[in-house]
Short mmCIF file of C-alpha atoms and ligand atoms in Angstrom, two decimals:
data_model
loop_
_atom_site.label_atom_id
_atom_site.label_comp_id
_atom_site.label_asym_id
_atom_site.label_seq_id
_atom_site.Cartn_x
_atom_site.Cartn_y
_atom_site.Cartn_z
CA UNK A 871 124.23 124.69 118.57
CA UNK A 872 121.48 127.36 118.60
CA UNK A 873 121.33 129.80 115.17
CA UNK A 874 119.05 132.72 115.89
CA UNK A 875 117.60 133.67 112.44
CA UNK A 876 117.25 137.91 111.79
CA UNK A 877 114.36 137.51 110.31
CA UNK A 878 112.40 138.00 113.27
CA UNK A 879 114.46 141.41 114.28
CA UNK A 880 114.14 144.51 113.39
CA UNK A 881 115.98 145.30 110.25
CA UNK A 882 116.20 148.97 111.00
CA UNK A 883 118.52 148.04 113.79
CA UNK A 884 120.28 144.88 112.31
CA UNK A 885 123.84 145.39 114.25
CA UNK A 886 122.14 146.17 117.92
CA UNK A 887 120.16 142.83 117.33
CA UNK A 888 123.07 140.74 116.20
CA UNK A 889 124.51 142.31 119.83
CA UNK A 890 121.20 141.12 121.71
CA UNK A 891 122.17 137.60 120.50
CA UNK A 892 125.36 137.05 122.48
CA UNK A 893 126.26 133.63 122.95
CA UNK A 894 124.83 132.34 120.12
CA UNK A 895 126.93 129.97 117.65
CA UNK A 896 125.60 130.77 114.44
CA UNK A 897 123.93 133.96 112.60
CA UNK A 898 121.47 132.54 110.71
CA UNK A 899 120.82 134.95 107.82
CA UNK A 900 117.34 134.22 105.39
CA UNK A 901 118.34 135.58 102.03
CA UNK A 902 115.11 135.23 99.49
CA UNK A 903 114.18 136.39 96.60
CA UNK A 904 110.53 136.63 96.00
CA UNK A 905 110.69 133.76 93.17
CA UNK A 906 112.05 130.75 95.06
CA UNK A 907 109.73 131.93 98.10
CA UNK A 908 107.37 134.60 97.44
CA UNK A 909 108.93 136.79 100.29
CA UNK A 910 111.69 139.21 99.79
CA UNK A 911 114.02 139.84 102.39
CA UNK A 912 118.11 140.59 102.18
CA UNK A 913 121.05 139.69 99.99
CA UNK A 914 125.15 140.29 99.63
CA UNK A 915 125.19 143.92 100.63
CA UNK A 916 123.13 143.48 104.17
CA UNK A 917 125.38 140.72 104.75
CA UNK A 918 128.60 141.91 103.79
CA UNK A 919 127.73 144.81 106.80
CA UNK A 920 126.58 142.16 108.85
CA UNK A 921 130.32 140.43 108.71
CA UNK A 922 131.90 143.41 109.54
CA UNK A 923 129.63 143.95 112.96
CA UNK A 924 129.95 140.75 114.66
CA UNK A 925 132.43 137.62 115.47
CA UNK A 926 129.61 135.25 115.58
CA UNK A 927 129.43 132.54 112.52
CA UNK A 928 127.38 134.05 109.60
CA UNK A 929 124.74 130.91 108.43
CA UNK A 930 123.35 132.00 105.01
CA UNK A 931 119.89 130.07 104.20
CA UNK A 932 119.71 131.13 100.26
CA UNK A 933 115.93 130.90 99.05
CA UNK A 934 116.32 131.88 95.93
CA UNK A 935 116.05 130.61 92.39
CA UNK A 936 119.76 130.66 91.05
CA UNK A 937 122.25 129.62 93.71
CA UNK A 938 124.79 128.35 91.13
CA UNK A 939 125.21 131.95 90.33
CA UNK A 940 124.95 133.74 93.69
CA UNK A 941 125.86 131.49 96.53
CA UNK A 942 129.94 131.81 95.66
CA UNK A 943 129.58 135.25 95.99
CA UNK A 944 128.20 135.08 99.78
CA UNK A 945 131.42 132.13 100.41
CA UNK A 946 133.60 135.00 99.24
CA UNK A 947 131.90 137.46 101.72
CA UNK A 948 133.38 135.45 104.24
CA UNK A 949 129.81 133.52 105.10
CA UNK A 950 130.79 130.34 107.60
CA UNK A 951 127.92 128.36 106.30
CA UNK A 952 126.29 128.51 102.93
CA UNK A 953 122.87 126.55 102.39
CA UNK A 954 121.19 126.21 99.03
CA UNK A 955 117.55 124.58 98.28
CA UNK A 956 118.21 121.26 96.39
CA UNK A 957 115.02 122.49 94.97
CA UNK A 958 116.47 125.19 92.75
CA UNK A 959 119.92 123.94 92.52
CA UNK A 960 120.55 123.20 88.91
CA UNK A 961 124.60 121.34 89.31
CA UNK A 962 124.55 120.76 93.36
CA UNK A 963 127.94 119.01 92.96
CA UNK A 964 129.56 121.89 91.70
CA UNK A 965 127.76 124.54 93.80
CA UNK A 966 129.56 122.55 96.71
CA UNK A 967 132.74 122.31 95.71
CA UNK A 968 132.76 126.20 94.79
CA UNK A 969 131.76 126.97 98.52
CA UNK A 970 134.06 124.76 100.04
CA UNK A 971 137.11 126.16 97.58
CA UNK A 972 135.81 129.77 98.59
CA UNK A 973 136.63 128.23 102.55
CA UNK A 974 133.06 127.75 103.52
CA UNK A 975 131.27 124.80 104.43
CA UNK A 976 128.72 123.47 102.24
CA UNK A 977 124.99 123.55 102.84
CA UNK A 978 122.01 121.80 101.34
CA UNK A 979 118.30 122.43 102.54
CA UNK A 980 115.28 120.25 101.86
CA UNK A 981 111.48 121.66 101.87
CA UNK A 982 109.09 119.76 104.34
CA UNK A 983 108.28 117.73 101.26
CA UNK A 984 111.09 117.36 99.55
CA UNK A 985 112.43 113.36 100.51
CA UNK A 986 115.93 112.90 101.18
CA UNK A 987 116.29 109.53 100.15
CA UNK A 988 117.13 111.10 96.43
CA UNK A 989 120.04 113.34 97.72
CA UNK A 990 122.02 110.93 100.17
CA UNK A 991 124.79 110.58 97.09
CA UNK A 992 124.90 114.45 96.84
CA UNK A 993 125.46 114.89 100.27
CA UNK A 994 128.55 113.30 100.22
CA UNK A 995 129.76 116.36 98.83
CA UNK A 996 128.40 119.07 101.55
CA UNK A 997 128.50 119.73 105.65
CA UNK A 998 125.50 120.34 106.79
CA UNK A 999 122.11 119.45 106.14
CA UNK A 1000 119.07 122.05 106.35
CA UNK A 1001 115.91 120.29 107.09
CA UNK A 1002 112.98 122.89 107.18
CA UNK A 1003 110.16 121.98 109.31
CA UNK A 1004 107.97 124.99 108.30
CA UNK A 1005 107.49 125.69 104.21
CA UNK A 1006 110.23 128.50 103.79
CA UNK A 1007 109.20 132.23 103.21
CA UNK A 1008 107.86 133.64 106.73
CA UNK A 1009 109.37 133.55 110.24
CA UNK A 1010 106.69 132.29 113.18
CA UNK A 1011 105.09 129.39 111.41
CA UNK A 1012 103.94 125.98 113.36
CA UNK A 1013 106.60 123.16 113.50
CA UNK A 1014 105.46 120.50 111.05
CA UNK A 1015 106.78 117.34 113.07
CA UNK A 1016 106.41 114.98 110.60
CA UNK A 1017 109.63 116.37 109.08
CA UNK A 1018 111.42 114.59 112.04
CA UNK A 1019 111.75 111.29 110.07
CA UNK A 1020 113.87 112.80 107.78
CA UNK A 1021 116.15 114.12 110.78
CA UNK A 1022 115.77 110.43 112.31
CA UNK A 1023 117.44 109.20 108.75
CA UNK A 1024 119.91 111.45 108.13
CA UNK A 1025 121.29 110.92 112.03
CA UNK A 1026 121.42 107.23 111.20
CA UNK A 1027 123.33 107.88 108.36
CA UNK A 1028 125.70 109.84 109.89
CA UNK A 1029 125.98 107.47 112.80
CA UNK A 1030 127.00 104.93 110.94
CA UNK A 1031 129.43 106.59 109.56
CA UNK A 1032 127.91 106.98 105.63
CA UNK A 1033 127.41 110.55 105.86
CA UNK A 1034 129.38 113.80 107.79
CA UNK A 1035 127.04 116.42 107.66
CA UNK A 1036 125.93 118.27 110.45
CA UNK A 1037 121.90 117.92 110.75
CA UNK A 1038 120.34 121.88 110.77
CA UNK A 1039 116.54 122.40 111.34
CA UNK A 1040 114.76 125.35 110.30
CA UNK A 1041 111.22 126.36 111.14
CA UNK A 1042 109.20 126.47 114.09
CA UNK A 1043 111.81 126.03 116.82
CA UNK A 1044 110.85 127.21 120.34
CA UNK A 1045 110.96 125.82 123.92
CA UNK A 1046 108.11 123.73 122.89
CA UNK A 1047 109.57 121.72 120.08
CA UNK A 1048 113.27 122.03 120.77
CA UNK A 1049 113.48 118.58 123.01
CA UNK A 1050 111.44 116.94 120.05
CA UNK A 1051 113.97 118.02 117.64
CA UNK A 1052 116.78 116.99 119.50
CA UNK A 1053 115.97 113.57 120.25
CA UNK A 1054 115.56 112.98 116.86
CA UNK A 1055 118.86 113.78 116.55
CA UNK A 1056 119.37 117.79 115.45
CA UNK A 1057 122.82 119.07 115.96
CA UNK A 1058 122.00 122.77 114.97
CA UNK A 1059 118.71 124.61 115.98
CA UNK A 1060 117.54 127.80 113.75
CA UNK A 1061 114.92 129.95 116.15
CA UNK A 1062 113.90 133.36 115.03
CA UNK A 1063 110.43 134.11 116.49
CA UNK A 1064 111.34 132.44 119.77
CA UNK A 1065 114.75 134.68 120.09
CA UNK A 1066 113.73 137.93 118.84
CA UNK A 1067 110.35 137.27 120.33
CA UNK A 1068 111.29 137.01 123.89
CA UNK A 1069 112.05 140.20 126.29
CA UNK A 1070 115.59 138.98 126.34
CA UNK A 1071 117.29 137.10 123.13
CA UNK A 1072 120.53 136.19 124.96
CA UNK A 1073 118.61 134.28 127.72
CA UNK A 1074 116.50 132.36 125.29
CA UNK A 1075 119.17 131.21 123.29
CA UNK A 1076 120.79 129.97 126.84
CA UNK A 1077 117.60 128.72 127.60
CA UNK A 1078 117.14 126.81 124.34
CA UNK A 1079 120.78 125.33 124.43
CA UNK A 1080 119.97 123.43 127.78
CA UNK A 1081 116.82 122.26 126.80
CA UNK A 1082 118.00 120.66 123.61
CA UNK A 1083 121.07 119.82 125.64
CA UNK A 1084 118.82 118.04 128.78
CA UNK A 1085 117.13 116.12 125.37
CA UNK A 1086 119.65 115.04 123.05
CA UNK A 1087 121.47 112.54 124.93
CA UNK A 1088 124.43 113.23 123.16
CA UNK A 1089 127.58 115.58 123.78
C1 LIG B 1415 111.74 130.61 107.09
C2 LIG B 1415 113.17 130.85 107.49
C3 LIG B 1415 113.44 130.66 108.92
C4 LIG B 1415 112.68 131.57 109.85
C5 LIG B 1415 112.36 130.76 111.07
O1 LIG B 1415 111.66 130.49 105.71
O2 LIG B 1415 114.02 129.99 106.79
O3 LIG B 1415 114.83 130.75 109.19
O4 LIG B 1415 113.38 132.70 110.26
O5 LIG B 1415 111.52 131.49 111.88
P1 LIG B 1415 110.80 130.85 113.14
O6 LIG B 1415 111.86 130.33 114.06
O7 LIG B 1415 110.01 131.97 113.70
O8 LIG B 1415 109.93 129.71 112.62
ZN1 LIG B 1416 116.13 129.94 107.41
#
């Protein structure tokens, strides 16, 4: 699955952008706050319009400091995906089972950093699994690949059957790195630079899909 992140196109024209993307299988949406990460970007009102301008799966990435307040409130907006930073989660469990009530799935995200060893109890309780491979505030940052180990774990886990979640990357993705990302066993690819970057969005997500595809060696 390919997630083209708006961060990388022009806000001023948010719903012709979300139209360039055809095809795509997720909307991935940065939300951040300027505490969590010192960037600012959007929140609930940019993507409640968002919602009502496209069909296309809306993938919230929260970086902000209180997600056991706000991330409900973007499951209500009808969000397909809600991911919160295990960093600034204060009750995880219960941030998950609030999304999941509110009918969507369940999202945690780890820094570059952050291990995952700690969290494979808590991710029991969610369904999917944001690894970032850049450190989260700015689109068009360098893929750090040593994040893959943690995408190498968490696809043996769910292999084997101990975990569910689907394994999201974040950071850095382009036709360089895809292949890299899926062999180590990504199921969802977040590209913003590469998408909005390129003269035509629609063919790069296309493009990216059979690369990752060609690498994966899985359906
Ligand atoms: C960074 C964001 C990413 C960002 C990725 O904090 O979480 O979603 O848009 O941008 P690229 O693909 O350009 O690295
Ligand atoms: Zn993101």
């Amino acid at each position: 699955m390919i997630a083209p992140s708006i961060l990388s196109a022009d806000f001023a024209r948010l719903a012709d952008e979300v139209a360039a993307v055809r095809g795509a299988d997720w909307l991935h949406v940065d939300v951040m706050d300027a505490h969590f990460v010192p960037n600012l970007t959007i929140g609930l009102p940019v993507v409640e319009a968002l919602r009502k301008v496209t069909d296309i799966p809306l993938d919230c990435h929260l970086m902000i400091d209180d997600p056991d307040t706000w991330a409900v409130r973007y499951a209500e907006a009808g969000v397909h995906n809600v991911t919160v930073h295990v960093e600034a989660a204060e009750d995880p469990v219960k941030i998950a089972k609030d999304l999941r009530a509110a009918g969507a799935l369940a999202g945690l995200s780890v820094k570059p950093n952050t291990p995952l060893e700690p969290y494979v109890e808590l991710l029991r309780h969610y369904d999917t699994l944001l690894v970032m491979s850049v450190e989260p505030g700015f689109g068009g940052q360098r893929f750090i690949p040593d994040v893959l180990e943690k995408v190498r774990a968490a696809r043996r886990l769910v292999d084997s059957g101990e975990l569910t979640v689907l394994v999201e990357i974040d950071g850095g993705i382009n036709e360089e790195t895809i292949e890299r990302a899926a062999e180590a066993g990504v199921d969802c690819f977040v590209a913003g630079s590469a998408v909005y970057g390129a003269p035509d969005p629609a063919k790069t997500v296309a493009q990216l899909r059979r690369l990752a595809a060609g690498a994966s060696g899985r359906s």
